[in-house]
């Protein structure tokens, strides 16, 4: 058990069992969530307790194995080594509204999207709650930049690691922890319909982003195997239910892929599908992945696609590409590292 995966209430129960006074749990919780690497840094704890905790509950903080900083926009990408030797990536992006970290939720991914580097080697394992929290925490500690926003858009499918992700959200949002507002957190999914419904029941104030990438089943089937289990109509109905439960506008991510999903007809079909759903479309110029034959759309196609959506009354923005000089499309750094490059 890692203490940093425990809520304050659970920690309090554990400390009670250990015969420690109640206030110790809160002290330890605050220290752990401030990013210490050893119990010896917890200077207001008695030596004996520090020793006991060190022996029984290793902190297992991740180590930086690679760090790349963009010369263009200050984006920083970390490759972390976890306590079992597996690696995951985290990206820190500097937006005008605040520093945003993009975290991984799994080591690898089993969703198999054709354009994505993270899924090439399949799923290795899911991350523990503390391993998600540590990415936020140690990115802040290492960079010295305060983190205000989080996106769950790194390696892995967050809804395929549902319970651990829910617990991570509770931890990172806690008042005695990093206290990051749910409204500053976005969760992105390729479209696991039953889990979207489960998430809706929690009525969290997070933003839900759906990786749509196509206006119909034919296109989604071709690039996203998940669509065979949960076709687009079912996915959009789940989005409607999510909106009804939370009143949160849905964000649709749409990677623009040359000749695959970027025609004017595709834009018009997307418009028809999204009609009546409070939606925002985030167009992402495809990041080229070495192993994939898919190519990004032309600037002209992107502009035309956006215009059709906007003219039809759906807000659409083109995501600014950050960190283009540092392999910042998730999964690429880990992939290079595990191939020994
Ligand atoms: N599994 C989740 C979150 C991780 S991916 C999901 O599918 O949403 C975060 C976003 O990056 C997703 O929208 C994903 O489809 C997109 N993405 C993956 N590879 C990409 C690439 N090469 N170029 C552009 N976007 C990509």
mmCIF file of C-alpha atoms and ligand atoms in Angstrom:
data_model
loop_
_atom_site.group_PDB
_atom_site.id
_atom_site.type_symbol
_atom_site.label_atom_id
_atom_site.label_comp_id
_atom_site.label_asym_id
_atom_site.label_seq_id
_atom_site.Cartn_x
_atom_site.Cartn_y
_atom_site.Cartn_z
ATOM 1 C CA UNK A 1 0.000 0.000 0.000
ATOM 2 C CA UNK A 2 1.214 3.495 -0.847
ATOM 3 C CA UNK A 3 0.085 6.102 1.679
ATOM 4 C CA UNK A 4 -0.318 8.699 -1.054
ATOM 5 C CA UNK A 5 -3.155 6.680 -2.606
ATOM 6 C CA UNK A 6 -5.090 6.978 0.666
ATOM 7 C CA UNK A 7 -7.612 9.694 1.453
ATOM 8 C CA UNK A 8 -7.063 11.763 4.591
ATOM 9 C CA UNK A 9 -9.876 9.838 6.328
ATOM 10 C CA UNK A 10 -8.241 6.507 5.480
ATOM 11 C CA UNK A 11 -4.883 7.759 6.646
ATOM 12 C CA UNK A 12 -6.459 8.899 9.910
ATOM 13 C CA UNK A 13 -7.927 5.425 10.452
ATOM 14 C CA UNK A 14 -4.564 3.821 9.757
ATOM 15 C CA UNK A 15 -2.728 6.124 12.156
ATOM 16 C CA UNK A 16 -5.305 5.433 14.836
ATOM 17 C CA UNK A 17 -4.634 1.714 14.417
ATOM 18 C CA UNK A 18 -0.923 2.431 14.757
ATOM 19 C CA UNK A 19 -1.652 4.205 18.043
ATOM 20 C CA UNK A 20 -0.645 7.630 16.724
ATOM 21 C CA UNK A 21 -2.507 10.826 17.647
ATOM 22 C CA UNK A 22 -5.048 11.998 15.071
ATOM 23 C CA UNK A 23 -3.211 15.183 14.050
ATOM 24 C CA UNK A 24 -0.265 13.141 12.764
ATOM 25 C CA UNK A 25 -2.320 11.839 9.845
ATOM 26 C CA UNK A 26 -2.978 15.350 8.619
ATOM 27 C CA UNK A 27 0.668 16.338 9.013
ATOM 28 C CA UNK A 28 1.803 13.343 6.981
ATOM 29 C CA UNK A 29 -0.911 13.872 4.363
ATOM 30 C CA UNK A 30 0.188 17.487 3.877
ATOM 31 C CA UNK A 31 3.847 16.541 3.608
ATOM 32 C CA UNK A 32 3.168 13.754 1.117
ATOM 33 C CA UNK A 33 1.079 16.089 -1.037
ATOM 34 C CA UNK A 34 3.790 18.744 -0.997
ATOM 35 C CA UNK A 35 6.155 16.443 -2.890
ATOM 36 C CA UNK A 36 8.709 15.215 -0.344
ATOM 37 C CA UNK A 37 10.804 12.234 -1.386
ATOM 38 C CA UNK A 38 11.639 10.902 2.100
ATOM 39 C CA UNK A 39 9.989 10.802 5.510
ATOM 40 C CA UNK A 40 13.089 12.453 6.961
ATOM 41 C CA UNK A 41 11.968 15.679 5.315
ATOM 42 C CA UNK A 42 8.894 15.616 7.590
ATOM 43 C CA UNK A 43 10.659 17.645 10.242
ATOM 44 C CA UNK A 44 7.729 17.983 12.626
ATOM 45 C CA UNK A 45 7.384 14.199 13.079
ATOM 46 C CA UNK A 46 9.189 12.318 15.832
ATOM 47 C CA UNK A 47 12.211 10.358 14.633
ATOM 48 C CA UNK A 48 10.640 7.046 15.681
ATOM 49 C CA UNK A 49 7.545 7.607 13.525
ATOM 50 C CA UNK A 50 9.659 8.647 10.524
ATOM 51 C CA UNK A 51 11.595 5.395 10.924
ATOM 52 C CA UNK A 52 8.455 3.301 11.175
ATOM 53 C CA UNK A 53 6.898 4.900 8.076
ATOM 54 C CA UNK A 54 10.111 4.576 6.059
ATOM 55 C CA UNK A 55 10.229 0.884 6.826
ATOM 56 C CA UNK A 56 6.570 0.074 6.200
ATOM 57 C CA UNK A 57 5.380 2.515 3.562
ATOM 58 C CA UNK A 58 8.003 3.422 0.943
ATOM 59 C CA UNK A 59 7.205 6.731 -0.775
ATOM 60 C CA UNK A 60 8.441 5.427 -4.151
ATOM 61 C CA UNK A 61 8.609 8.849 -5.838
ATOM 62 C CA UNK A 62 9.232 8.710 -9.592
ATOM 63 C CA UNK A 63 12.649 9.607 -11.027
ATOM 64 C CA UNK A 64 13.180 11.897 -13.995
ATOM 65 C CA UNK A 65 14.809 9.849 -16.762
ATOM 66 C CA UNK A 66 14.419 12.374 -19.541
ATOM 67 C CA UNK A 67 13.407 16.010 -19.543
ATOM 68 C CA UNK A 68 12.980 18.035 -22.703
ATOM 69 C CA UNK A 69 12.179 21.721 -22.799
ATOM 70 C CA UNK A 70 10.827 23.421 -25.905
ATOM 71 C CA UNK A 71 12.853 26.422 -26.990
ATOM 72 C CA UNK A 72 9.779 27.764 -28.750
ATOM 73 C CA UNK A 73 7.089 27.883 -26.089
ATOM 74 C CA UNK A 74 8.511 26.646 -22.760
ATOM 75 C CA UNK A 75 6.629 23.337 -22.874
ATOM 76 C CA UNK A 76 8.434 20.783 -20.719
ATOM 77 C CA UNK A 77 8.138 17.070 -21.229
ATOM 78 C CA UNK A 78 9.116 14.572 -18.543
ATOM 79 C CA UNK A 79 9.731 10.875 -18.851
ATOM 80 C CA UNK A 80 9.422 9.369 -15.366
ATOM 81 C CA UNK A 81 10.654 6.036 -14.144
ATOM 82 C CA UNK A 82 8.168 4.441 -11.743
ATOM 83 C CA UNK A 83 9.212 2.243 -8.815
ATOM 84 C CA UNK A 84 8.793 -0.950 -10.881
ATOM 85 C CA UNK A 85 10.940 0.383 -13.740
ATOM 86 C CA UNK A 86 8.083 1.247 -16.111
ATOM 87 C CA UNK A 87 8.068 4.710 -17.680
ATOM 88 C CA UNK A 88 5.329 7.261 -18.325
ATOM 89 C CA UNK A 89 5.254 10.772 -19.766
ATOM 90 C CA UNK A 90 3.934 14.049 -18.432
ATOM 91 C CA UNK A 91 3.814 17.344 -20.315
ATOM 92 C CA UNK A 92 3.718 20.807 -18.758
ATOM 93 C CA UNK A 93 2.178 23.436 -21.032
ATOM 94 C CA UNK A 94 2.166 27.139 -20.307
ATOM 95 C CA UNK A 95 -1.139 28.725 -21.260
ATOM 96 C CA UNK A 96 -2.234 32.278 -20.516
ATOM 97 C CA UNK A 97 -4.806 30.966 -18.019
ATOM 98 C CA UNK A 98 -2.289 28.870 -16.103
ATOM 99 C CA UNK A 99 0.212 26.050 -16.190
ATOM 100 C CA UNK A 100 -1.416 22.838 -17.346
ATOM 101 C CA UNK A 101 -0.082 19.325 -16.913
ATOM 102 C CA UNK A 102 -1.051 16.511 -19.203
ATOM 103 C CA UNK A 103 -0.732 13.252 -17.291
ATOM 104 C CA UNK A 104 -0.681 9.574 -18.204
ATOM 105 C CA UNK A 105 -3.193 7.206 -16.632
ATOM 106 C CA UNK A 106 -1.774 3.857 -17.774
ATOM 107 C CA UNK A 107 1.533 2.371 -18.894
ATOM 108 C CA UNK A 108 0.643 1.818 -22.549
ATOM 109 C CA UNK A 109 -2.938 1.461 -23.747
ATOM 110 C CA UNK A 110 -5.150 -1.303 -25.132
ATOM 111 C CA UNK A 111 -7.495 0.835 -27.241
ATOM 112 C CA UNK A 112 -5.535 0.449 -30.484
ATOM 113 C CA UNK A 113 -6.243 3.802 -32.199
ATOM 114 C CA UNK A 114 -4.448 3.828 -35.553
ATOM 115 C CA UNK A 115 -2.862 7.273 -35.187
ATOM 116 C CA UNK A 116 -1.627 7.010 -31.598
ATOM 117 C CA UNK A 117 1.915 6.197 -30.428
ATOM 118 C CA UNK A 118 0.822 5.205 -26.908
ATOM 119 C CA UNK A 119 -1.000 2.066 -27.965
ATOM 120 C CA UNK A 120 1.665 0.496 -30.174
ATOM 121 C CA UNK A 121 3.013 -1.862 -27.487
ATOM 122 C CA UNK A 122 -0.414 -2.479 -25.901
ATOM 123 C CA UNK A 123 -1.283 -2.093 -22.234
ATOM 124 C CA UNK A 124 1.433 -2.934 -19.706
ATOM 125 C CA UNK A 125 -0.454 -1.960 -16.556
ATOM 126 C CA UNK A 126 -2.734 0.639 -15.055
ATOM 127 C CA UNK A 127 -1.376 3.420 -12.871
ATOM 128 C CA UNK A 128 -2.098 3.613 -9.159
ATOM 129 C CA UNK A 129 -3.773 6.790 -7.876
ATOM 130 C CA UNK A 130 -0.521 8.055 -6.306
ATOM 131 C CA UNK A 131 1.327 7.558 -9.597
ATOM 132 C CA UNK A 132 -1.049 10.012 -11.292
ATOM 133 C CA UNK A 133 -0.809 12.430 -8.395
ATOM 134 C CA UNK A 134 2.994 12.196 -8.437
ATOM 135 C CA UNK A 135 3.106 13.321 -12.056
ATOM 136 C CA UNK A 136 1.357 16.557 -11.117
ATOM 137 C CA UNK A 137 3.273 16.995 -7.886
ATOM 138 C CA UNK A 138 6.796 16.314 -9.109
ATOM 139 C CA UNK A 139 6.292 18.255 -12.329
ATOM 140 C CA UNK A 140 5.462 21.229 -10.114
ATOM 141 C CA UNK A 141 8.402 20.584 -7.774
ATOM 142 C CA UNK A 142 10.936 19.995 -10.542
ATOM 143 C CA UNK A 143 9.872 22.894 -12.766
ATOM 144 C CA UNK A 144 9.201 25.335 -9.928
ATOM 145 C CA UNK A 145 6.032 26.330 -11.812
ATOM 146 C CA UNK A 146 2.700 26.216 -9.967
ATOM 147 C CA UNK A 147 0.219 23.894 -11.658
ATOM 148 C CA UNK A 148 -3.391 25.066 -11.852
ATOM 149 C CA UNK A 149 -4.894 22.869 -14.565
ATOM 150 C CA UNK A 150 -4.769 19.149 -15.369
ATOM 151 C CA UNK A 151 -5.710 17.236 -18.480
ATOM 152 C CA UNK A 152 -5.967 13.449 -18.497
ATOM 153 C CA UNK A 153 -4.777 13.182 -22.064
ATOM 154 C CA UNK A 154 -1.417 11.469 -21.755
ATOM 155 C CA UNK A 155 -0.663 7.788 -22.234
ATOM 156 C CA UNK A 156 -3.592 5.471 -21.513
ATOM 157 C CA UNK A 157 -7.379 5.484 -21.479
ATOM 158 C CA UNK A 158 -8.562 7.063 -18.196
ATOM 159 C CA UNK A 159 -11.960 5.356 -18.230
ATOM 160 C CA UNK A 160 -10.231 1.982 -18.628
ATOM 161 C CA UNK A 161 -8.675 2.693 -15.208
ATOM 162 C CA UNK A 162 -11.867 4.094 -13.742
ATOM 163 C CA UNK A 163 -11.570 3.494 -9.988
ATOM 164 C CA UNK A 164 -7.985 4.660 -9.732
ATOM 165 C CA UNK A 165 -8.730 7.757 -11.801
ATOM 166 C CA UNK A 166 -11.719 8.634 -9.594
ATOM 167 C CA UNK A 167 -9.573 8.313 -6.510
ATOM 168 C CA UNK A 168 -6.823 10.426 -8.105
ATOM 169 C CA UNK A 169 -9.384 13.177 -8.786
ATOM 170 C CA UNK A 170 -10.501 13.115 -5.161
ATOM 171 C CA UNK A 171 -6.903 13.317 -3.931
ATOM 172 C CA UNK A 172 -5.702 16.094 -6.226
ATOM 173 C CA UNK A 173 -8.857 18.093 -5.444
ATOM 174 C CA UNK A 174 -8.555 17.735 -1.653
ATOM 175 C CA UNK A 175 -8.170 20.864 0.449
ATOM 176 C CA UNK A 176 -5.197 19.533 2.371
ATOM 177 C CA UNK A 177 -3.608 18.305 -0.839
ATOM 178 C CA UNK A 178 -3.002 20.149 -4.116
ATOM 179 C CA UNK A 179 -6.528 21.589 -3.972
ATOM 180 C CA UNK A 180 -6.897 21.775 -7.754
ATOM 181 C CA UNK A 181 -10.444 22.674 -8.722
ATOM 182 C CA UNK A 182 -12.499 20.051 -10.580
ATOM 183 C CA UNK A 183 -13.387 22.785 -13.042
ATOM 184 C CA UNK A 184 -9.714 22.965 -13.981
ATOM 185 C CA UNK A 185 -9.538 19.270 -14.852
ATOM 186 C CA UNK A 186 -10.361 17.660 -18.211
ATOM 187 C CA UNK A 187 -10.753 13.953 -18.799
ATOM 188 C CA UNK A 188 -10.449 12.637 -22.328
ATOM 189 C CA UNK A 189 -11.853 9.310 -23.490
ATOM 190 C CA UNK A 190 -11.964 7.426 -26.773
ATOM 191 C CA UNK A 191 -15.600 6.552 -25.982
ATOM 192 C CA UNK A 192 -16.208 3.805 -23.410
ATOM 193 C CA UNK A 193 -19.968 4.333 -23.188
ATOM 194 C CA UNK A 194 -20.794 2.443 -19.937
ATOM 195 C CA UNK A 195 -18.010 4.291 -18.149
ATOM 196 C CA UNK A 196 -19.233 7.650 -19.439
ATOM 197 C CA UNK A 197 -22.571 6.819 -17.820
ATOM 198 C CA UNK A 198 -20.828 5.828 -14.613
ATOM 199 C CA UNK A 199 -18.906 9.099 -14.658
ATOM 200 C CA UNK A 200 -22.113 11.071 -15.222
ATOM 201 C CA UNK A 201 -23.528 9.572 -12.015
ATOM 202 C CA UNK A 202 -20.676 11.106 -10.034
ATOM 203 C CA UNK A 203 -21.756 14.563 -11.174
ATOM 204 C CA UNK A 204 -18.231 15.958 -11.030
ATOM 205 C CA UNK A 205 -17.552 19.417 -12.366
ATOM 206 C CA UNK A 206 -14.692 18.215 -14.586
ATOM 207 C CA UNK A 207 -14.762 18.744 -18.352
ATOM 208 C CA UNK A 208 -15.382 15.691 -20.460
ATOM 209 C CA UNK A 209 -13.524 15.464 -23.747
ATOM 210 C CA UNK A 210 -14.433 12.843 -26.330
ATOM 211 C CA UNK A 211 -11.919 11.717 -28.916
ATOM 212 C CA UNK A 212 -14.300 11.632 -31.853
ATOM 213 C CA UNK A 213 -12.001 11.922 -34.881
ATOM 214 C CA UNK A 214 -14.726 11.005 -37.339
ATOM 215 C CA UNK A 215 -18.337 11.927 -38.137
ATOM 216 C CA UNK A 216 -19.609 8.376 -38.776
ATOM 217 C CA UNK A 217 -19.098 4.685 -38.037
ATOM 218 C CA UNK A 218 -17.265 3.950 -41.289
ATOM 219 C CA UNK A 219 -14.470 6.410 -40.488
ATOM 220 C CA UNK A 220 -14.321 5.701 -36.758
ATOM 221 C CA UNK A 221 -14.290 1.926 -37.346
ATOM 222 C CA UNK A 222 -11.267 2.403 -39.554
ATOM 223 C CA UNK A 223 -9.146 4.349 -37.056
ATOM 224 C CA UNK A 224 -10.635 3.555 -33.623
ATOM 225 C CA UNK A 225 -11.398 -0.094 -32.753
ATOM 226 C CA UNK A 226 -13.469 1.047 -29.738
ATOM 227 C CA UNK A 227 -16.141 2.206 -32.184
ATOM 228 C CA UNK A 228 -16.981 -1.424 -33.010
ATOM 229 C CA UNK A 229 -18.064 -1.914 -29.398
ATOM 230 C CA UNK A 230 -19.677 1.514 -28.984
ATOM 231 C CA UNK A 231 -20.804 3.013 -32.306
ATOM 232 C CA UNK A 232 -21.085 6.753 -32.755
ATOM 233 C CA UNK A 233 -24.840 7.033 -32.120
ATOM 234 C CA UNK A 234 -24.483 5.267 -28.773
ATOM 235 C CA UNK A 235 -21.515 7.457 -27.934
ATOM 236 C CA UNK A 236 -23.368 10.674 -28.734
ATOM 237 C CA UNK A 237 -26.413 9.519 -26.756
ATOM 238 C CA UNK A 238 -24.115 8.939 -23.777
ATOM 239 C CA UNK A 239 -22.763 12.471 -24.267
ATOM 240 C CA UNK A 240 -26.316 13.798 -24.188
ATOM 241 C CA UNK A 241 -26.977 11.911 -20.952
ATOM 242 C CA UNK A 242 -23.717 13.249 -19.528
ATOM 243 C CA UNK A 243 -24.761 16.781 -20.370
ATOM 244 C CA UNK A 244 -28.221 16.279 -18.858
ATOM 245 C CA UNK A 245 -26.631 15.021 -15.625
ATOM 246 C CA UNK A 246 -23.865 17.627 -15.279
ATOM 247 C CA UNK A 247 -24.805 20.648 -17.442
ATOM 248 C CA UNK A 248 -21.209 20.607 -18.645
ATOM 249 C CA UNK A 249 -20.640 21.306 -22.321
ATOM 250 C CA UNK A 250 -18.902 18.407 -24.079
ATOM 251 C CA UNK A 251 -15.567 18.881 -25.829
ATOM 252 C CA UNK A 252 -14.961 16.842 -28.947
ATOM 253 C CA UNK A 253 -11.412 16.259 -30.070
ATOM 254 C CA UNK A 254 -10.948 15.828 -33.756
ATOM 255 C CA UNK A 255 -7.483 14.989 -35.112
ATOM 256 C CA UNK A 256 -7.340 16.191 -38.685
ATOM 257 C CA UNK A 257 -6.002 13.353 -40.834
ATOM 258 C CA UNK A 258 -5.276 13.919 -44.491
ATOM 259 C CA UNK A 259 -7.790 12.190 -46.749
ATOM 260 C CA UNK A 260 -9.353 10.232 -43.877
ATOM 261 C CA UNK A 261 -11.693 12.550 -41.977
ATOM 262 C CA UNK A 262 -11.030 16.073 -43.251
ATOM 263 C CA UNK A 263 -13.321 16.615 -46.263
ATOM 264 C CA UNK A 264 -16.041 19.257 -46.480
ATOM 265 C CA UNK A 265 -18.628 16.465 -46.533
ATOM 266 C CA UNK A 266 -17.117 15.089 -43.302
ATOM 267 C CA UNK A 267 -17.492 18.537 -41.706
ATOM 268 C CA UNK A 268 -21.131 18.805 -42.788
ATOM 269 C CA UNK A 269 -21.890 15.333 -41.464
ATOM 270 C CA UNK A 270 -20.234 16.190 -38.146
ATOM 271 C CA UNK A 271 -22.359 19.304 -37.949
ATOM 272 C CA UNK A 272 -25.534 17.264 -38.439
ATOM 273 C CA UNK A 273 -24.486 14.749 -35.786
ATOM 274 C CA UNK A 274 -23.714 17.386 -33.179
ATOM 275 C CA UNK A 275 -26.891 19.344 -33.733
ATOM 276 C CA UNK A 276 -28.623 20.173 -30.466
ATOM 277 C CA UNK A 277 -25.754 18.997 -28.282
ATOM 278 C CA UNK A 278 -23.922 21.734 -26.326
ATOM 279 C CA UNK A 279 -20.550 21.004 -27.837
ATOM 280 C CA UNK A 280 -17.206 22.490 -28.601
ATOM 281 C CA UNK A 281 -14.979 20.958 -31.265
ATOM 282 C CA UNK A 282 -11.259 21.028 -30.704
ATOM 283 C CA UNK A 283 -9.475 20.336 -33.954
ATOM 284 C CA UNK A 284 -5.970 18.930 -33.541
ATOM 285 C CA UNK A 285 -3.560 18.887 -36.465
ATOM 286 C CA UNK A 286 -2.444 15.224 -36.497
ATOM 287 C CA UNK A 287 0.932 14.732 -34.895
ATOM 288 C CA UNK A 288 2.866 12.468 -37.218
ATOM 289 C CA UNK A 289 3.860 9.162 -35.587
ATOM 290 C CA UNK A 290 6.835 7.403 -37.200
ATOM 291 C CA UNK A 291 5.201 3.972 -37.255
ATOM 292 C CA UNK A 292 2.018 5.244 -38.927
ATOM 293 C CA UNK A 293 1.241 6.028 -42.575
ATOM 294 C CA UNK A 294 -1.338 8.661 -41.567
ATOM 295 C CA UNK A 295 -0.514 12.278 -42.333
ATOM 296 C CA UNK A 296 -1.777 15.622 -41.053
ATOM 297 C CA UNK A 297 -4.348 17.565 -43.076
ATOM 298 C CA UNK A 298 -3.335 20.614 -45.077
ATOM 299 C CA UNK A 299 -3.811 24.037 -43.522
ATOM 300 C CA UNK A 300 -6.425 24.754 -46.135
ATOM 301 C CA UNK A 301 -8.462 21.667 -45.249
ATOM 302 C CA UNK A 302 -8.283 22.554 -41.545
ATOM 303 C CA UNK A 303 -9.458 26.120 -42.180
ATOM 304 C CA UNK A 304 -12.309 24.991 -44.418
ATOM 305 C CA UNK A 305 -13.452 22.342 -41.937
ATOM 306 C CA UNK A 306 -13.455 24.875 -39.133
ATOM 307 C CA UNK A 307 -15.416 27.387 -41.209
ATOM 308 C CA UNK A 308 -18.165 24.869 -41.984
ATOM 309 C CA UNK A 309 -18.581 24.052 -38.284
ATOM 310 C CA UNK A 310 -18.556 27.701 -37.228
ATOM 311 C CA UNK A 311 -20.988 28.720 -39.962
ATOM 312 C CA UNK A 312 -23.266 25.925 -38.777
ATOM 313 C CA UNK A 313 -23.232 27.264 -35.227
ATOM 314 C CA UNK A 314 -20.784 24.847 -33.556
ATOM 315 C CA UNK A 315 -17.775 26.487 -31.932
ATOM 316 C CA UNK A 316 -14.576 24.989 -33.245
ATOM 317 C CA UNK A 317 -11.024 25.888 -32.362
ATOM 318 C CA UNK A 318 -7.778 24.619 -33.791
ATOM 319 C CA UNK A 319 -5.499 23.476 -31.013
ATOM 320 C CA UNK A 320 -2.215 25.306 -30.967
ATOM 321 C CA UNK A 321 0.606 22.806 -31.323
ATOM 322 C CA UNK A 322 2.954 23.141 -28.364
ATOM 323 C CA UNK A 323 6.287 21.444 -27.980
ATOM 324 C CA UNK A 324 6.507 20.449 -31.646
ATOM 325 C CA UNK A 325 10.300 20.426 -31.303
ATOM 326 C CA UNK A 326 10.346 17.929 -28.381
ATOM 327 C CA UNK A 327 8.259 14.854 -29.338
ATOM 328 C CA UNK A 328 5.429 16.277 -27.291
ATOM 329 C CA UNK A 329 2.698 14.126 -28.729
ATOM 330 C CA UNK A 330 2.225 11.681 -25.931
ATOM 331 C CA UNK A 331 3.642 8.233 -26.144
ATOM 332 C CA UNK A 332 6.501 9.169 -28.437
ATOM 333 C CA UNK A 333 9.132 9.819 -25.800
ATOM 334 C CA UNK A 334 8.392 6.602 -23.906
ATOM 335 C CA UNK A 335 8.398 4.705 -27.183
ATOM 336 C CA UNK A 336 11.850 6.005 -28.135
ATOM 337 C CA UNK A 337 13.196 5.272 -24.683
ATOM 338 C CA UNK A 338 11.924 1.689 -24.576
ATOM 339 C CA UNK A 339 13.435 1.107 -28.020
ATOM 340 C CA UNK A 340 16.793 2.263 -26.635
ATOM 341 C CA UNK A 341 16.898 5.526 -28.577
HETATM 342 N N1 LIG B 1 -7.260 7.648 -24.277
HETATM 343 C C1 LIG B 1 -7.793 8.970 -24.140
HETATM 344 C C2 LIG B 1 -6.794 10.029 -23.726
HETATM 345 C C3 LIG B 1 -5.407 9.989 -24.294
HETATM 346 S S1 LIG B 1 -5.079 10.626 -25.889
HETATM 347 C C4 LIG B 1 -8.490 9.372 -25.407
HETATM 348 O O1 LIG B 1 -8.461 8.600 -26.363
HETATM 349 O O2 LIG B 1 -9.106 10.426 -25.452
HETATM 350 C C5 LIG B 1 -5.349 12.356 -25.882
HETATM 351 C C6 LIG B 1 -5.798 12.858 -27.237
HETATM 352 O O3 LIG B 1 -4.739 12.838 -28.199
HETATM 353 C C7 LIG B 1 -6.902 12.020 -27.822
HETATM 354 O O4 LIG B 1 -7.876 12.839 -28.401
HETATM 355 C C8 LIG B 1 -6.168 11.231 -28.870
HETATM 356 O O5 LIG B 1 -7.048 10.714 -29.828
HETATM 357 C C9 LIG B 1 -5.208 12.256 -29.401
HETATM 358 N N2 LIG B 1 -4.098 11.740 -30.177
HETATM 359 C C10 LIG B 1 -3.452 10.566 -30.049
HETATM 360 N N3 LIG B 1 -2.481 10.450 -30.983
HETATM 361 C C11 LIG B 1 -2.514 11.584 -31.699
HETATM 362 C C12 LIG B 1 -1.762 12.068 -32.804
HETATM 363 N N4 LIG B 1 -0.784 11.352 -33.355
HETATM 364 N N5 LIG B 1 -2.068 13.295 -33.291
HETATM 365 C C13 LIG B 1 -3.058 14.035 -32.743
HETATM 366 N N6 LIG B 1 -3.796 13.633 -31.709
HETATM 367 C C14 LIG B 1 -3.538 12.419 -31.185
#
